[in-house]
GROMACS .gro file of C-alpha atoms in nm:
model
  319
    1MET     CA    1   5.971  11.061   9.545
    2ARG     CA    2   5.987  10.958   9.910
    3PRO     CA    3   6.339  10.906  10.054
    4ARG     CA    4   6.288  10.536  10.135
    5LEU     CA    5   6.156  10.460   9.786
    6ARG     CA    6   6.441  10.661   9.635
    7GLY     CA    7   6.691  10.458   9.840
    8CYS     CA    8   6.542  10.130   9.722
    9LEU     CA    9   6.554  10.246   9.359
   10VAL     CA   10   6.915  10.363   9.388
   11GLY     CA   11   7.013  10.039   9.560
   12ALA     CA   12   6.850   9.825   9.294
   13ILE     CA   13   7.021  10.020   9.014
   14VAL     CA   14   7.356   9.998   9.188
   15ALA     CA   15   7.318   9.627   9.253
   16GLY     CA   16   7.236   9.562   8.890
   17GLY     CA   17   7.547   9.752   8.792
   18LEU     CA   18   7.747   9.556   9.049
   19PHE     CA   19   7.638   9.224   8.903
   20LEU     CA   20   7.722   9.320   8.545
   21LEU     CA   21   8.054   9.481   8.633
   22VAL     CA   22   8.182   9.209   8.861
   23LEU     CA   23   8.063   8.936   8.626
   24SER     CA   24   8.267   9.095   8.349
   25VAL     CA   25   8.567   9.104   8.582
   26VAL     CA   26   8.523   8.737   8.670
   27MET     CA   27   8.512   8.634   8.303
   28ALA     CA   28   8.804   8.858   8.205
   29GLY     CA   29   9.075   8.623   8.326
   30ARG     CA   30   9.113   8.265   8.438
   31ASP     CA   31   9.399   8.100   8.619
   32GLU     CA   32   9.605   7.847   8.431
   33PRO     CA   33   9.549   7.476   8.504
   34ALA     CA   34   9.778   7.294   8.743
   35ALA     CA   35  10.019   7.040   8.599
   36PRO     CA   36  10.177   6.865   8.899
   37LYS     CA   37  10.002   6.564   9.053
   38PRO     CA   38   9.848   6.628   9.395
   39ARG     CA   39   9.996   6.505   9.720
   40THR     CA   40   9.729   6.408   9.971
   41THR     CA   41   9.794   6.481  10.337
   42LYS     CA   42   9.594   6.421  10.653
   43SER     CA   43   9.554   6.619  10.971
   44GLY     CA   44   9.432   6.513  11.313
   45SER     CA   45   9.286   6.859  11.376
   46PRO     CA   46   8.913   6.933  11.328
   47VAL     CA   47   8.992   7.106  10.999
   48GLU     CA   48   9.142   6.860  10.751
   49VAL     CA   49   9.374   6.910  10.455
   50VAL     CA   50   9.247   6.659  10.200
   51GLU     CA   51   9.472   6.765   9.913
   52GLU     CA   52   9.792   6.964   9.874
   53LYS     CA   53   9.928   7.068   9.533
   54ARG     CA   54  10.250   7.246   9.438
   55LEU     CA   55  10.149   7.429   9.121
   56ASP     CA   56  10.495   7.576   9.060
   57GLU     CA   57  10.794   7.707   9.253
   58ARG     CA   58  10.587   7.944   9.466
   59ARG     CA   59  10.222   7.854   9.436
   60MET     CA   60  10.073   7.592   9.665
   61GLU     CA   61   9.703   7.506   9.664
   62LEU     CA   62   9.525   7.339   9.954
   63THR     CA   63   9.185   7.170   9.954
   64ILE     CA   64   9.043   7.181  10.305
   65ARG     CA   65   8.747   7.013  10.468
   66SER     CA   66   8.600   7.269  10.707
   67PRO     CA   67   8.352   7.190  10.986
   68ALA     CA   68   8.260   7.561  11.001
   69LEU     CA   69   8.153   7.552  10.636
   70ASP     CA   70   8.036   7.191  10.638
   71ALA     CA   71   8.209   7.169  10.300
   72THR     CA   72   8.544   7.153  10.127
   73THR     CA   73   8.708   7.477  10.019
   74LYS     CA   74   9.038   7.595   9.876
   75VAL     CA   75   9.318   7.832   9.965
   76ARG     CA   76   9.613   7.939   9.752
   77LEU     CA   77   9.952   8.022   9.899
   78LEU     CA   78  10.244   8.212   9.750
   79LEU     CA   79  10.552   8.080   9.926
   80PRO     CA   80  10.849   8.306   9.995
   81ARG     CA   81  11.189   8.205   9.864
   82GLY     CA   82  11.355   7.969  10.105
   83TRP     CA   83  11.018   7.888  10.260
   84GLU     CA   84  11.143   7.566  10.416
   85SER     CA   85  11.449   7.734  10.571
   86ARG     CA   86  11.256   7.922  10.841
   87LYS     CA   87  11.014   7.819  11.113
   88ASP     CA   88  10.772   8.105  11.047
   89TRP     CA   89  10.722   8.396  10.809
   90PRO     CA   90  10.532   8.726  10.815
   91VAL     CA   91  10.195   8.675  10.646
   92LEU     CA   92   9.984   8.876  10.402
   93TRP     CA   93   9.623   8.767  10.359
   94LEU     CA   94   9.454   8.880  10.036
   95LEU     CA   95   9.073   8.858  10.028
   96HIS     CA   96   8.874   8.850   9.705
   97GLY     CA   97   8.551   9.027   9.618
   98GLY     CA   98   8.200   8.907   9.538
   99LEU     CA   99   8.162   8.646   9.260
  100ASP     CA  100   8.540   8.595   9.256
  101ASN     CA  101   8.737   8.319   9.428
  102TYR     CA  102   9.066   8.222   9.591
  103ALA     CA  103   9.252   8.220   9.255
  104SER     CA  104   9.144   8.570   9.147
  105TRP     CA  105   9.437   8.758   9.296
  106THR     CA  106   9.696   8.551   9.108
  107ALA     CA  107   9.486   8.529   8.791
  108LYS     CA  108   9.403   8.899   8.759
  109THR     CA  109   9.688   9.092   8.925
  110ASP     CA  110  10.067   9.084   8.940
  111VAL     CA  111  10.075   8.985   9.307
  112ASP     CA  112  10.320   8.704   9.226
  113ALA     CA  113  10.577   8.948   9.085
  114LEU     CA  114  10.507   9.209   9.353
  115THR     CA  115  10.578   8.970   9.640
  116ARG     CA  116  10.853   8.762   9.477
  117ASP     CA  117  11.146   8.935   9.647
  118THR     CA  118  10.974   8.994   9.981
  119GLY     CA  119  11.004   8.755  10.271
  120VAL     CA  120  10.629   8.715  10.313
  121LEU     CA  121  10.389   8.421  10.292
  122VAL     CA  122  10.082   8.525  10.091
  123VAL     CA  123   9.752   8.358  10.183
  124MET     CA  124   9.454   8.378   9.946
  125PRO     CA  125   9.154   8.189  10.091
  126ASP     CA  126   8.820   8.133   9.927
  127GLY     CA  127   8.546   8.345  10.083
  128GLY     CA  128   8.241   8.234   9.885
  129LYS     CA  129   8.079   8.421   9.599
  130CYS     CA  130   7.853   8.602   9.847
  131GLY     CA  131   8.011   8.493  10.176
  132SER     CA  132   8.070   8.845  10.310
  133TYR     CA  133   8.345   8.713  10.540
  134SER     CA  134   8.079   8.647  10.800
  135ASP     CA  135   7.922   8.369  11.002
  136TRP     CA  136   7.576   8.370  10.846
  137TRP     CA  137   7.275   8.458  11.060
  138ASN     CA  138   7.051   8.195  10.898
  139GLY     CA  139   6.728   8.315  11.055
  140GLY     CA  140   6.890   8.336  11.398
  141ASP     CA  141   6.992   7.967  11.396
  142GLY     CA  142   7.354   8.023  11.292
  143GLY     CA  143   7.534   7.727  11.142
  144PRO     CA  144   7.716   7.700  10.807
  145PRO     CA  145   7.847   7.876  10.620
  146ARG     CA  146   8.059   8.031  10.894
  147TRP     CA  147   8.327   8.206  10.691
  148GLU     CA  148   8.474   8.409  10.976
  149THR     CA  149   8.509   8.102  11.196
  150TYR     CA  150   8.668   7.906  10.914
  151HIS     CA  151   8.922   8.176  10.832
  152LEU     CA  152   9.019   8.283  11.183
  153LYS     CA  153   8.962   7.972  11.397
  154GLU     CA  154   9.037   7.690  11.152
  155LEU     CA  155   9.255   7.810  10.864
  156LEU     CA  156   9.477   8.055  11.053
  157PRO     CA  157   9.589   7.802  11.320
  158LEU     CA  158   9.636   7.537  11.050
  159LEU     CA  159   9.869   7.765  10.854
  160GLU     CA  160  10.069   7.841  11.166
  161SER     CA  161  10.103   7.476  11.269
  162ARG     CA  162  10.178   7.324  10.929
  163TYR     CA  163  10.269   7.589  10.670
  164ARG     CA  164  10.521   7.813  10.850
  165ALA     CA  165  10.289   8.111  10.895
  166GLY     CA  166  10.400   8.345  11.173
  167GLY     CA  167  10.210   8.576  11.404
  168GLU     CA  168  10.295   8.899  11.218
  169ARG     CA  169  10.000   8.944  10.982
  170ALA     CA  170   9.857   9.202  10.740
  171VAL     CA  171   9.535   9.175  10.539
  172ALA     CA  172   9.401   9.347  10.228
  173GLY     CA  173   9.097   9.297  10.009
  174TYR     CA  174   8.892   9.446   9.729
  175SER     CA  175   8.515   9.507   9.720
  176MET     CA  176   8.356   9.244   9.950
  177GLY     CA  177   8.711   9.156  10.056
  178GLY     CA  178   8.775   9.512  10.171
  179GLN     CA  179   8.493   9.472  10.419
  180GLY     CA  180   8.641   9.141  10.530
  181ALA     CA  181   8.986   9.292  10.576
  182MET     CA  182   8.857   9.560  10.811
  183LEU     CA  183   8.630   9.321  11.003
  184TYR     CA  184   8.911   9.070  11.059
  185ALA     CA  185   9.150   9.345  11.163
  186ALA     CA  186   8.890   9.473  11.411
  187LYS     CA  187   8.895   9.125  11.569
  188GLY     CA  188   9.261   9.179  11.660
  189TYR     CA  189   9.422   8.929  11.422
  190PHE     CA  190   9.611   9.170  11.194
  191LYS     CA  191   9.859   9.454  11.247
  192ALA     CA  192   9.773   9.623  10.917
  193ALA     CA  193   9.466   9.628  10.693
  194ALA     CA  194   9.383   9.775  10.351
  195SER     CA  195   9.049   9.813  10.176
  196PHE     CA  196   9.028   9.873   9.802
  197SER     CA  197   8.676   9.978   9.692
  198GLY     CA  198   8.551   9.795   9.999
  199ALA     CA  199   8.204   9.758  10.149
  200VAL     CA  200   8.315   9.945  10.459
  201HIS     CA  201   7.977  10.101  10.542
  202ILE     CA  202   7.703   9.848  10.469
  203LEU     CA  203   7.433  10.063  10.631
  204ALA     CA  204   7.500  10.369  10.415
  205PRO     CA  205   7.205  10.482  10.196
  206GLY     CA  206   7.143  10.240   9.910
  207VAL     CA  207   7.389   9.974  10.029
  208PRO     CA  208   7.143   9.735  10.201
  209GLN     CA  209   6.938   9.731   9.882
  210ALA     CA  210   7.255   9.662   9.682
  211VAL     CA  211   7.338   9.370   9.912
  212MET     CA  212   6.986   9.236   9.866
  213ALA     CA  213   6.984   9.259   9.487
  214GLY     CA  214   7.350   9.163   9.442
  215THR     CA  215   7.312   8.846   9.650
  216SER     CA  216   6.986   8.749   9.481
  217ILE     CA  217   7.128   8.800   9.132
  218GLY     CA  218   7.490   8.699   9.182
  219CYS     CA  219   7.415   8.393   9.399
  220PHE     CA  220   7.089   8.293   9.240
  221GLY     CA  221   6.856   8.107   9.473
  222THR     CA  222   7.019   8.238   9.791
  223ASP     CA  223   6.795   8.424  10.036
  224TRP     CA  224   6.992   8.743  10.104
  225LYS     CA  225   6.854   8.760  10.461
  226ARG     CA  226   7.048   8.447  10.549
  227ILE     CA  227   7.366   8.654  10.575
  228TRP     CA  228   7.277   8.922  10.834
  229GLY     CA  229   6.898   8.919  10.843
  230ASP     CA  230   6.687   9.226  10.770
  231PRO     CA  231   6.878   9.556  10.800
  232GLU     CA  232   6.603   9.706  11.017
  233GLU     CA  233   6.484   9.409  11.221
  234GLN     CA  234   6.836   9.269  11.275
  235ARG     CA  235   7.010   9.605  11.299
  236ASP     CA  236   7.255   9.482  11.563
  237VAL     CA  237   7.367   9.196  11.339
  238TRP     CA  238   7.435   9.436  11.053
  239ARG     CA  239   7.625   9.672  11.282
  240ALA     CA  240   7.838   9.384  11.408
  241HIS     CA  241   7.947   9.326  11.047
  242ASN     CA  242   7.978   9.691  10.948
  243PRO     CA  243   8.336   9.826  10.953
  244TYR     CA  244   8.193  10.175  11.008
  245ASP     CA  245   8.035  10.063  11.336
  246GLN     CA  246   8.346   9.865  11.437
  247ALA     CA  247   8.588  10.148  11.364
  248ASP     CA  248   8.683  10.206  11.728
  249ARG     CA  249   8.828   9.854  11.739
  250LEU     CA  250   9.084   9.943  11.473
  251LYS     CA  251   9.301  10.156  11.700
  252GLY     CA  252   9.663  10.055  11.667
  253VAL     CA  253   9.614   9.895  11.323
  254GLU     CA  254   9.800  10.041  11.023
  255LEU     CA  255   9.512  10.133  10.789
  256TYR     CA  256   9.481  10.210  10.419
  257VAL     CA  257   9.147  10.290  10.252
  258ALA     CA  258   9.105  10.361   9.880
  259ALA     CA  259   8.816  10.397   9.636
  260GLY     CA  260   8.752  10.558   9.301
  261GLU     CA  261   8.478  10.737   9.109
  262GLY     CA  262   8.375  10.636   8.762
  263ASP     CA  263   8.089  10.387   8.764
  264LEU     CA  264   7.780  10.311   8.971
  265VAL     CA  265   7.941  10.053   9.194
  266GLU     CA  266   8.263  10.243   9.252
  267ASP     CA  267   8.076  10.563   9.332
  268LEU     CA  268   7.888  10.376   9.604
  269ALA     CA  269   8.215  10.232   9.737
  270ASN     CA  270   8.367  10.580   9.732
  271ARG     CA  271   8.091  10.728   9.946
  272ALA     CA  272   8.121  10.437  10.190
  273ALA     CA  273   8.499  10.478  10.207
  274ARG     CA  274   8.476  10.851  10.273
  275SER     CA  275   8.220  10.796  10.549
  276PHE     CA  276   8.438  10.525  10.702
  277ALA     CA  277   8.748  10.743  10.688
  278ALA     CA  278   8.558  11.031  10.847
  279ARG     CA  279   8.444  10.801  11.126
  280LEU     CA  280   8.801  10.690  11.190
  281ASP     CA  281   8.907  11.054  11.202
  282GLU     CA  282   8.635  11.131  11.459
  283LEU     CA  283   8.771  10.848  11.674
  284GLY     CA  284   9.131  10.963  11.638
  285VAL     CA  285   9.230  10.649  11.446
  286PRO     CA  286   9.497  10.727  11.183
  287VAL     CA  287   9.420  10.612  10.829
  288ARG     CA  288   9.592  10.669  10.497
  289THR     CA  289   9.342  10.729  10.216
  290HIS     CA  290   9.350  10.755   9.838
  291PHE     CA  291   9.047  10.872   9.639
  292TYR     CA  292   9.082  10.878   9.262
  293ARG     CA  293   8.908  10.859   8.925
  294GLY     CA  294   8.860  10.497   8.823
  295GLY     CA  295   8.621  10.205   8.809
  296HIS     CA  296   8.539   9.893   9.008
  297ASN     CA  297   8.794   9.652   8.859
  298HIS     CA  298   9.128   9.478   8.905
  299THR     CA  299   9.326   9.740   8.716
  300TYR     CA  300   9.279   9.980   9.006
  301TRP     CA  301   9.291   9.716   9.281
  302GLN     CA  302   9.634   9.605   9.159
  303ARG     CA  303   9.751   9.965   9.162
  304GLU     CA  304   9.619  10.022   9.512
  305LEU     CA  305   9.788   9.707   9.639
  306HIS     CA  306  10.116   9.849   9.509
  307ARG     CA  307  10.048  10.177   9.691
  308ALA     CA  308   9.959  10.006  10.018
  309TYR     CA  309  10.221   9.734  10.000
  310PRO     CA  310  10.519   9.916  10.159
  311SER     CA  311  10.322  10.015  10.471
  312LEU     CA  312  10.167   9.668  10.499
  313MET     CA  313  10.510   9.505  10.484
  314HIS     CA  314  10.662   9.755  10.726
  315ALA     CA  315  10.389   9.684  10.983
  316ILE     CA  316  10.474   9.313  10.988
  317GLY     CA  317  10.851   9.345  10.956
  318ALA     CA  318  10.871   9.208  10.602
  319ASP     CA  319  11.006   9.515  10.419
   0.00000   0.00000   0.00000
């Protein structure tokens, strides 16, 4: 079998596994409904908060109208104790994976308990089922959805101006969110970044085909080329969104990269993580790694967040 055909076959098999595995993760747990009545607020900034809910003592949920997305979207916050007593707090962004959403971290992990006694504001934005934490190429025309612009140019300043977020920031994510964590850190917005089973080398063998099939199946009706174009014809666009190719921009960032072995999707993530870590090593960029036996699911992502948490908090002065 020719190498290119073999790559397409492997990618298709992996993508099918990705859809089934992640779909099972999505259906495994759901967040509880909110009881309190919403409080509507307005903002004069281009991005508008159209609804603000306090779900309980710590959880706050915002509904935001974003020009970059040309849509409304949501973000969940975990407020530190005494949130209103300080002007700003260190911030931890947690990014979700494909087919998940902004509520997945609190619904499927113990992040609430983990962060309860730490003076850190936790930010969990929606990133779209297949958003890839990117401004979509859209055939070269750009335009919405522009997830990167929303997160970094709209949401981040909004949090700092209205929700007591400070300038000391760390970011972590699983699967698609691991890619986003490294891309956003490479932009210079975060002092520490962690990837759990992340898509940190999207041009590795089999991965473009997995992106193609995963987007087509998981976000039915979406043309997968809208995100970054064709991996050959728009190679520069793919490289601009590939943590492996942006690794030199991560110098000075506290890094943690983890992935397991145990199913089709996780094996692919493991190979990408090892390649990414090797690239960082070539560049002289320190990275802490953890490779283990385990699958592509929240059981391991929760564990890896616990492992990375002390160094993430230390980097932003929240330990």
